[in-house]
Short mmCIF file of C-alpha atoms in Angstrom, two decimals:
data_model
loop_
_atom_site.label_atom_id
_atom_site.label_comp_id
_atom_site.label_asym_id
_atom_site.label_seq_id
_atom_site.Cartn_x
_atom_site.Cartn_y
_atom_site.Cartn_z
CA MET A 1 -60.38 51.65 85.24
CA LYS A 2 -63.84 52.42 86.58
CA PHE A 3 -64.30 55.70 88.43
CA GLU A 4 -66.75 55.60 91.33
CA VAL A 5 -68.98 58.60 92.08
CA TRP A 6 -68.97 60.34 95.47
CA ASP A 7 -72.17 60.84 97.43
CA GLU A 8 -72.43 64.64 97.27
CA MET A 9 -74.79 64.71 100.27
CA SER A 10 -72.11 63.56 102.69
CA PHE A 11 -70.83 65.94 105.34
CA ALA A 12 -68.21 66.06 108.07
CA PRO A 13 -69.01 64.69 111.52
CA PRO A 14 -68.84 67.16 114.42
CA ALA A 15 -65.45 68.03 115.95
CA MET A 16 -63.50 66.75 112.95
CA LYS A 17 -59.71 66.92 113.26
CA VAL A 18 -57.65 66.75 110.05
CA LEU A 19 -53.88 66.55 109.66
CA HIS A 20 -52.27 67.82 106.46
CA VAL A 21 -48.81 66.47 105.69
CA ILE A 22 -46.63 68.31 103.18
CA PRO A 23 -42.84 67.99 102.84
CA SER A 24 -42.26 71.75 102.65
CA VAL A 25 -44.16 75.02 102.97
CA ALA A 26 -41.25 77.14 101.73
CA LEU A 27 -42.44 79.67 99.17
CA TYR A 28 -39.56 78.89 96.81
CA ARG A 29 -41.24 75.51 96.23
CA GLY A 30 -43.98 77.32 94.30
CA GLY A 31 -47.68 76.52 94.06
CA PRO A 32 -47.97 73.69 96.63
CA SER A 33 -46.82 75.97 99.44
CA VAL A 34 -49.38 78.61 98.45
CA VAL A 35 -52.19 76.09 98.02
CA ILE A 36 -51.72 74.40 101.40
CA ARG A 37 -52.21 77.74 103.14
CA ALA A 38 -55.38 78.46 101.17
CA ILE A 39 -56.80 74.98 101.81
CA THR A 40 -56.15 75.07 105.53
CA ARG A 41 -57.48 78.62 105.95
CA GLY A 42 -60.70 77.60 104.24
CA LEU A 43 -61.13 74.50 106.38
CA ALA A 44 -60.41 76.37 109.61
CA ARG A 45 -62.98 79.03 108.67
CA GLN A 46 -65.60 76.31 108.38
CA GLY A 47 -64.89 74.86 111.81
CA ILE A 48 -62.50 72.00 111.00
CA GLU A 49 -59.67 71.61 113.51
CA THR A 50 -56.77 71.83 111.09
CA HIS A 51 -53.15 70.79 111.68
CA VAL A 52 -50.17 70.85 109.30
CA ALA A 53 -47.05 68.68 109.71
CA THR A 54 -44.07 69.72 107.62
CA THR A 55 -40.30 70.31 107.69
CA ASP A 56 -38.16 73.41 108.11
CA ASP A 57 -37.04 73.19 104.48
CA ASN A 58 -36.11 76.53 102.90
CA LYS A 59 -33.20 78.10 101.06
CA PRO A 60 -30.56 79.28 101.54
CA ALA A 61 -31.14 78.44 105.23
CA PRO A 62 -33.87 76.46 107.02
CA LEU A 63 -37.02 78.23 108.18
CA GLU A 64 -36.62 79.99 111.51
CA VAL A 65 -39.49 78.26 113.29
CA PRO A 66 -39.89 76.35 116.58
CA LEU A 67 -39.24 72.66 115.95
CA GLY A 68 -41.07 69.72 117.47
CA ARG A 69 -43.84 71.70 119.16
CA PRO A 70 -47.15 73.13 117.91
CA VAL A 71 -47.23 76.66 116.51
CA GLU A 72 -50.49 78.56 115.95
CA GLU A 73 -50.73 80.51 112.68
CA ASP A 74 -54.03 82.03 111.48
CA GLY A 75 -56.10 79.51 113.44
CA ILE A 76 -54.11 76.55 112.12
CA THR A 77 -51.72 74.42 114.19
CA TYR A 78 -48.36 73.83 112.49
CA HIS A 79 -45.87 71.15 113.53
CA TYR A 80 -42.40 71.79 112.09
CA PHE A 81 -39.63 69.18 112.08
CA PRO A 82 -35.99 69.34 110.97
CA SER A 83 -35.16 67.78 107.61
CA GLN A 84 -31.89 65.87 107.50
CA THR A 85 -31.55 66.03 103.70
CA ARG A 86 -32.54 68.51 100.97
CA PHE A 87 -33.26 65.68 98.51
CA TYR A 88 -36.31 63.66 99.59
CA LEU A 89 -36.57 65.82 102.76
CA CYS A 90 -36.02 63.00 105.25
CA SER A 91 -37.04 63.76 108.84
CA LEU A 92 -36.77 61.13 111.55
CA PRO A 93 -38.32 63.40 114.24
CA PHE A 94 -41.38 63.75 111.99
CA THR A 95 -41.63 59.94 111.80
CA ASN A 96 -41.48 59.52 115.58
CA TRP A 97 -44.06 62.23 116.18
CA LEU A 98 -46.54 60.95 113.59
CA TRP A 99 -46.29 57.36 114.83
CA SER A 100 -47.39 58.50 118.28
CA CYS A 101 -49.99 61.08 117.16
CA ALA A 102 -51.61 59.74 113.96
CA GLY A 103 -54.48 58.12 115.84
CA LYS A 104 -55.65 61.51 117.15
CA TYR A 105 -56.86 62.56 113.68
CA ASN A 106 -60.01 61.64 111.76
CA VAL A 107 -58.31 62.02 108.37
CA ILE A 108 -54.73 62.51 107.18
CA HIS A 109 -54.48 64.52 103.95
CA ILE A 110 -51.09 64.04 102.27
CA HIS A 111 -49.82 66.56 99.72
CA ALA A 112 -47.07 65.10 97.46
CA VAL A 113 -45.64 61.75 96.49
CA PHE A 114 -42.05 60.64 95.91
CA SER A 115 -41.10 62.29 99.20
CA TYR A 116 -40.06 60.85 102.56
CA CYS A 117 -42.69 62.61 104.67
CA SER A 118 -45.49 61.73 102.26
CA ASN A 119 -44.57 58.06 102.04
CA VAL A 120 -44.05 57.71 105.79
CA ALA A 121 -47.36 59.45 106.49
CA ALA A 122 -49.23 57.08 104.17
CA TRP A 123 -47.58 54.02 105.72
CA ILE A 124 -48.26 55.16 109.31
CA ALA A 125 -51.87 56.11 108.50
CA TYR A 126 -52.37 52.64 107.02
CA CYS A 127 -50.83 50.97 110.08
CA LYS A 128 -52.93 53.07 112.47
CA ARG A 129 -56.10 52.54 110.42
CA VAL A 130 -56.63 56.26 109.81
CA PRO A 131 -58.17 57.06 106.39
CA TYR A 132 -55.76 59.04 104.26
CA ILE A 133 -55.98 61.05 101.05
CA ILE A 134 -53.07 61.68 98.69
CA ARG A 135 -52.89 64.79 96.48
CA PRO A 136 -50.03 63.94 94.08
CA LEU A 137 -49.30 67.52 92.90
CA GLY A 138 -49.08 66.53 89.25
CA VAL A 139 -46.04 64.28 89.53
CA LEU A 140 -47.98 61.32 88.12
CA ASN A 141 -48.40 63.17 84.82
CA ARG A 142 -46.75 61.88 81.64
CA TRP A 143 -44.22 64.71 81.39
CA GLY A 144 -42.91 64.13 84.90
CA PHE A 145 -42.42 60.41 84.33
CA GLU A 146 -40.64 61.03 81.03
CA ASN A 147 -38.44 63.98 82.01
CA ARG A 148 -37.76 63.94 85.79
CA ARG A 149 -35.48 61.05 86.84
CA PRO A 150 -37.62 58.63 84.79
CA VAL A 151 -35.77 55.41 85.72
CA LEU A 152 -35.63 56.19 89.45
CA LYS A 153 -39.24 57.39 89.47
CA ARG A 154 -40.61 54.28 87.76
CA LEU A 155 -38.64 52.01 90.08
CA SER A 156 -39.83 53.90 93.16
CA PHE A 157 -43.41 53.88 91.92
CA ALA A 158 -43.37 50.12 91.39
CA LEU A 159 -41.81 49.39 94.79
CA ILE A 160 -43.34 52.05 97.06
CA GLU A 161 -45.82 54.64 95.78
CA LYS A 162 -48.09 52.29 93.83
CA SER A 163 -49.14 50.37 96.93
CA LEU A 164 -49.45 53.53 99.05
CA LEU A 165 -51.72 55.13 96.46
CA GLY A 166 -53.75 51.95 96.18
CA ARG A 167 -54.35 51.83 99.93
CA ALA A 168 -55.42 55.49 100.10
CA ALA A 169 -59.06 56.18 100.88
CA ALA A 170 -58.93 58.61 97.95
CA VAL A 171 -56.45 60.19 95.55
CA GLN A 172 -57.29 63.85 94.99
CA TYR A 173 -56.59 65.21 91.54
CA THR A 174 -57.10 68.90 90.82
CA THR A 175 -58.25 68.56 87.19
CA GLU A 176 -59.70 65.86 84.98
CA GLN A 177 -56.57 66.05 82.83
CA GLU A 178 -54.36 65.20 85.82
CA ARG A 179 -56.61 62.26 86.69
CA ASP A 180 -56.67 60.95 83.13
CA GLU A 181 -52.89 61.13 82.70
CA ALA A 182 -52.34 59.30 86.00
CA ALA A 183 -54.62 56.53 84.71
CA ASP A 184 -51.88 55.68 82.18
CA LEU A 185 -49.94 54.14 85.09
CA LYS A 186 -52.69 51.51 85.42
CA PHE A 187 -52.90 51.26 89.19
CA ALA A 188 -56.03 50.58 91.20
CA HIS A 189 -57.13 53.53 93.32
CA TYR A 190 -60.12 55.71 94.18
CA PRO A 191 -59.89 59.03 92.29
CA VAL A 192 -61.73 62.25 93.06
CA VAL A 193 -61.33 65.63 91.33
CA ILE A 194 -61.37 68.73 93.54
CA PRO A 195 -59.57 71.86 92.29
CA ASN A 196 -57.09 73.96 94.19
CA PRO A 197 -58.47 77.09 95.87
CA VAL A 198 -57.18 80.57 95.14
CA ASP A 199 -56.81 83.00 98.03
CA LEU A 200 -55.35 86.46 97.41
CA PRO A 201 -55.13 88.10 100.85
CA ASP A 202 -52.73 90.78 99.59
CA ALA A 203 -54.81 91.80 96.55
CA GLY A 204 -56.58 94.60 98.41
CA ASN A 205 -53.29 96.19 99.45
CA VAL A 206 -52.09 97.21 95.96
CA ARG A 207 -53.05 99.80 93.40
CA GLN A 208 -52.45 99.87 89.68
CA GLY A 209 -49.18 101.54 88.82
CA GLU A 210 -47.16 100.35 91.82
CA PHE A 211 -45.25 97.71 89.85
CA ARG A 212 -44.63 100.04 86.91
CA ALA A 213 -43.34 102.71 89.28
CA GLN A 214 -40.55 100.36 90.39
CA TYR A 215 -39.33 99.93 86.81
CA PRO A 216 -39.17 103.15 84.74
CA GLU A 217 -38.49 101.10 81.60
CA LEU A 218 -42.14 99.97 81.71
CA THR A 219 -43.47 103.50 81.18
CA GLY A 220 -45.81 103.64 78.19
CA ARG A 221 -45.52 99.93 77.49
CA GLU A 222 -47.99 97.07 77.73
CA ILE A 223 -47.01 94.14 79.96
CA VAL A 224 -47.13 90.42 79.19
CA LEU A 225 -46.58 88.67 82.53
CA PHE A 226 -45.10 85.24 83.19
CA LEU A 227 -45.14 84.62 86.95
CA SER A 228 -44.10 81.16 88.07
CA ARG A 229 -41.08 79.04 88.91
CA ILE A 230 -38.45 79.13 86.20
CA ASP A 231 -38.35 75.47 85.27
CA PRO A 232 -37.83 73.50 82.03
CA LYS A 233 -41.47 72.38 81.97
CA LYS A 234 -42.78 75.97 82.02
CA GLY A 235 -42.02 76.50 78.32
CA ILE A 236 -40.03 79.72 78.56
CA ASP A 237 -37.90 78.36 75.71
CA LEU A 238 -41.07 78.65 73.59
CA LEU A 239 -42.17 81.97 75.04
CA LEU A 240 -38.99 83.91 74.23
CA PRO A 241 -38.98 83.25 70.45
CA ALA A 242 -42.76 83.73 70.39
CA PHE A 243 -42.29 87.11 72.04
CA ARG A 244 -39.67 88.04 69.43
CA ASP A 245 -42.38 87.53 66.81
CA VAL A 246 -44.81 89.64 68.87
CA LEU A 247 -42.31 92.52 68.96
CA ARG A 248 -42.12 92.57 65.17
CA LYS A 249 -45.76 93.74 65.15
CA ASP A 250 -45.88 95.70 68.43
CA ALA A 251 -42.64 97.11 69.78
CA ALA A 252 -44.26 98.88 72.74
CA VAL A 253 -44.62 95.79 74.92
CA THR A 254 -42.44 94.22 77.63
CA LEU A 255 -42.32 90.59 78.71
CA VAL A 256 -41.95 90.32 82.49
CA ILE A 257 -40.56 86.95 83.60
CA ALA A 258 -41.09 86.93 87.37
CA GLY A 259 -39.71 83.94 89.23
CA ASP A 260 -36.54 82.10 90.09
CA GLY A 261 -35.11 78.68 89.44
CA ASP A 262 -31.89 76.84 88.81
CA PRO A 263 -29.24 79.55 88.21
CA SER A 264 -27.82 77.77 85.16
CA LEU A 265 -31.28 77.57 83.57
CA VAL A 266 -31.91 81.26 84.24
CA ARG A 267 -28.54 82.15 82.67
CA ASN A 268 -29.33 80.06 79.60
CA LEU A 269 -32.72 81.70 79.17
CA ARG A 270 -31.28 85.19 79.55
CA ARG A 271 -28.64 84.26 76.98
CA MET A 272 -31.42 83.07 74.66
CA ALA A 273 -33.19 86.43 75.02
CA SER A 274 -29.95 88.18 74.13
CA GLU A 275 -29.33 85.96 71.10
CA LEU A 276 -32.89 86.63 69.92
CA GLY A 277 -32.22 90.36 70.18
CA ILE A 278 -35.05 91.00 72.66
CA GLU A 279 -33.12 91.47 75.91
CA GLY A 280 -34.17 95.13 76.05
CA SER A 281 -37.83 94.13 76.06
CA VAL A 282 -37.62 91.40 78.71
CA LEU A 283 -37.63 92.24 82.42
CA TRP A 284 -36.44 89.72 85.06
CA PRO A 285 -37.58 91.02 88.48
CA GLY A 286 -36.92 87.72 90.25
CA PHE A 287 -39.11 85.87 92.73
CA LEU A 288 -42.12 87.94 93.86
CA THR A 289 -44.26 87.33 96.94
CA GLY A 290 -47.06 89.06 98.83
CA SER A 291 -47.95 92.59 97.79
CA LYS A 292 -45.16 92.69 95.18
CA ARG A 293 -46.68 89.66 93.47
CA MET A 294 -50.12 91.27 93.51
CA ALA A 295 -48.67 94.52 92.16
CA ALA A 296 -47.30 92.64 89.15
CA PHE A 297 -50.72 91.11 88.48
CA ALA A 298 -52.44 94.48 88.90
CA ASP A 299 -50.31 96.10 86.18
CA ALA A 300 -50.26 93.20 83.71
CA ASP A 301 -52.23 93.40 80.47
CA ILE A 302 -51.92 89.68 79.66
CA PHE A 303 -50.80 86.65 81.66
CA VAL A 304 -49.04 83.77 79.88
CA LEU A 305 -48.14 80.23 80.98
CA PRO A 306 -46.77 78.19 78.03
CA SER A 307 -46.11 74.97 79.98
CA TYR A 308 -45.33 71.58 78.52
CA SER A 309 -47.07 70.06 81.55
CA GLU A 310 -49.09 71.55 84.41
CA ASN A 311 -51.46 69.53 86.56
CA PHE A 312 -53.48 72.63 87.54
CA GLY A 313 -52.11 76.13 86.99
CA MET A 314 -52.29 78.28 90.13
CA ALA A 315 -50.79 81.40 88.60
CA PRO A 316 -53.28 81.67 85.69
CA VAL A 317 -56.17 81.19 88.12
CA GLU A 318 -54.73 83.99 90.27
CA ALA A 319 -54.47 86.13 87.14
CA MET A 320 -58.10 85.38 86.25
CA ARG A 321 -59.15 86.29 89.78
CA MET A 322 -57.45 89.66 89.21
CA GLY A 323 -59.33 90.17 85.92
CA ILE A 324 -56.42 89.51 83.56
CA PRO A 325 -56.92 87.53 80.32
CA VAL A 326 -54.67 84.48 80.12
CA VAL A 327 -52.83 82.60 77.40
CA VAL A 328 -52.13 78.98 78.36
CA THR A 329 -51.23 75.82 76.50
CA ASP A 330 -53.47 72.79 76.22
CA GLN A 331 -51.07 71.04 78.61
CA VAL A 332 -52.14 73.27 81.52
CA GLY A 333 -54.71 71.42 83.63
CA ILE A 334 -57.31 74.21 83.64
CA HIS A 335 -57.21 74.80 79.88
CA LYS A 336 -60.75 73.47 79.36
CA GLU A 337 -62.14 75.86 81.95
CA VAL A 338 -60.25 78.77 80.35
CA SER A 339 -61.61 77.91 76.91
CA GLU A 340 -65.19 77.16 77.95
CA GLY A 341 -65.33 80.23 80.18
CA ARG A 342 -63.83 82.48 77.48
CA ALA A 343 -61.29 83.67 80.01
CA GLY A 344 -58.36 83.58 77.61
CA ILE A 345 -56.80 81.76 74.67
CA VAL A 346 -55.60 78.14 74.69
CA THR A 347 -52.82 77.12 72.29
CA PRO A 348 -50.65 74.08 71.68
CA PRO A 349 -47.13 74.34 73.18
CA ALA A 350 -45.55 75.83 70.06
CA ILE A 351 -43.99 79.15 69.10
CA ALA A 352 -46.28 80.34 66.29
CA PRO A 353 -49.62 79.77 68.10
CA LEU A 354 -48.30 81.48 71.24
CA ALA A 355 -47.16 84.48 69.22
CA SER A 356 -50.52 84.69 67.43
CA ALA A 357 -52.51 84.54 70.68
CA LEU A 358 -50.42 87.23 72.37
CA THR A 359 -50.55 89.47 69.29
CA LEU A 360 -54.34 89.16 69.04
CA LEU A 361 -54.89 90.14 72.67
CA LEU A 362 -52.43 93.03 72.45
CA GLN A 363 -54.28 94.38 69.41
CA GLU A 364 -57.80 93.90 70.82
CA ALA A 365 -58.28 95.87 74.04
CA GLY A 366 -62.01 95.11 74.07
CA LEU A 367 -61.35 91.37 73.87
CA ARG A 368 -58.86 91.64 76.74
CA LEU A 369 -61.45 93.41 78.88
CA GLU A 370 -64.17 90.86 78.08
CA MET A 371 -61.94 87.86 78.77
CA GLY A 372 -60.64 89.44 81.97
CA ARG A 373 -64.19 89.88 83.29
CA ASN A 374 -65.09 86.31 82.32
CA GLY A 375 -62.03 84.99 84.12
CA ALA A 376 -62.78 86.93 87.30
CA ARG A 377 -66.29 85.46 87.43
CA LEU A 378 -65.01 81.95 86.74
CA ALA A 379 -62.30 82.10 89.40
CA ALA A 380 -64.67 83.50 92.03
CA ALA A 381 -67.30 80.82 91.38
CA ARG A 382 -65.15 77.73 90.91
CA TYR A 383 -61.91 78.30 92.81
CA SER A 384 -62.89 80.26 95.90
CA VAL A 385 -61.48 79.08 99.22
CA ASP A 386 -64.92 78.46 100.72
CA THR A 387 -66.18 76.49 97.71
CA VAL A 388 -63.17 74.16 97.69
CA ALA A 389 -63.19 73.80 101.49
CA GLY A 390 -66.83 72.74 101.36
CA ARG A 391 -66.05 70.02 98.83
CA LEU A 392 -63.14 68.75 100.92
CA ILE A 393 -65.32 68.65 104.04
CA ASP A 394 -67.85 66.54 102.12
CA LEU A 395 -65.02 64.21 101.12
CA TYR A 396 -63.73 63.92 104.68
CA GLY A 397 -67.25 63.19 105.92
CA THR A 398 -67.65 60.41 103.38
CA LEU A 399 -64.38 58.81 104.45
CA CYS A 400 -65.34 58.92 108.11
CA SER A 401 -68.84 57.53 107.65
CA GLN A 402 -68.46 54.61 105.26
CA PRO A 403 -65.92 52.35 103.57
CA VAL A 404 -64.43 53.97 100.50
CA PRO A 405 -65.05 52.11 97.20
CA ARG A 406 -61.99 51.12 95.22
CA ALA A 407 -61.32 51.57 91.54
CA ILE A 408 -61.76 48.32 89.64
CA GLN A 409 -58.76 47.39 87.49
#
């Protein structure tokens, strides 16, 4: 596949109006819900009229939001629609609305694939001749195709998503690794790499010590922080035995696993910690948002994400922005940036290398400080909201001003 190069001198036409379609903005869905808010805030700040169409998906009950009419939030217009199903998030009212309103937008930016709203948005945009972009959120990666409903996913891709991606004006990947893994599927499309932005509006509202104060058992102990969804691909099954090995050399450290997930998976992981004899050194504070999330970052000594697959890695970028050294696997999309920027340590997804990396950083306070400073500079320069918004505006301008070249199979 041949990758075309974007004209970096392009810019958005005046009075541009962009619709973002995402199946859910519920925070329990993890990174995508955080990223969409950062993207749209950045675009609105730079004068783009920004709309978001989504569903009322949430748990345990739907979001309490007005349905079927525009809602203004932080200078962005949201359109919420009821979802009839939890799986696939089908919404017929969304379909009716978009069919009548799609032509009012210059560009439709779709976030997700293998979802009803995403597929319908791509089809309607194609029918209405509105250029559309798809950001696949990492689900085209190898791990996802091998471990998440592989038969159903390959069938759906062959029948539906492949043609929708091929018709897109562009497919936005967030890292080169995500783009390269998607190329294994051998479908013709126009790829562009633009990272996710990181916006930490609550960072200024916390002080060091607030998180520790909530948990007296953290007194006098260093903190290794995992903060993400609890999911099989996140590698917690590697992290727990690796942390057991860390404790053999440094007993004054606590692993904080902040997040939630499938209750049966959480039970199994807590049982694993007990069987490893480390349950007294592992804290499970649950899902953290807002200032509580920032407080956990502020008190962490090291951040760790031992994923088997990660198209980007929002949480480690947030940690870098907060000046925390990170340990990530070479399956996390930003691992090259972490390594080249000396913002942390990159390991394979295996127990012994993870344990060695964590032990080294715990023993070397000066190295932690140096890597934390490097990461803060990297995150501010590469992943700021304004930087990413500017690149997206250039992309939108290109789509509106000229035909988009296709990848050549």
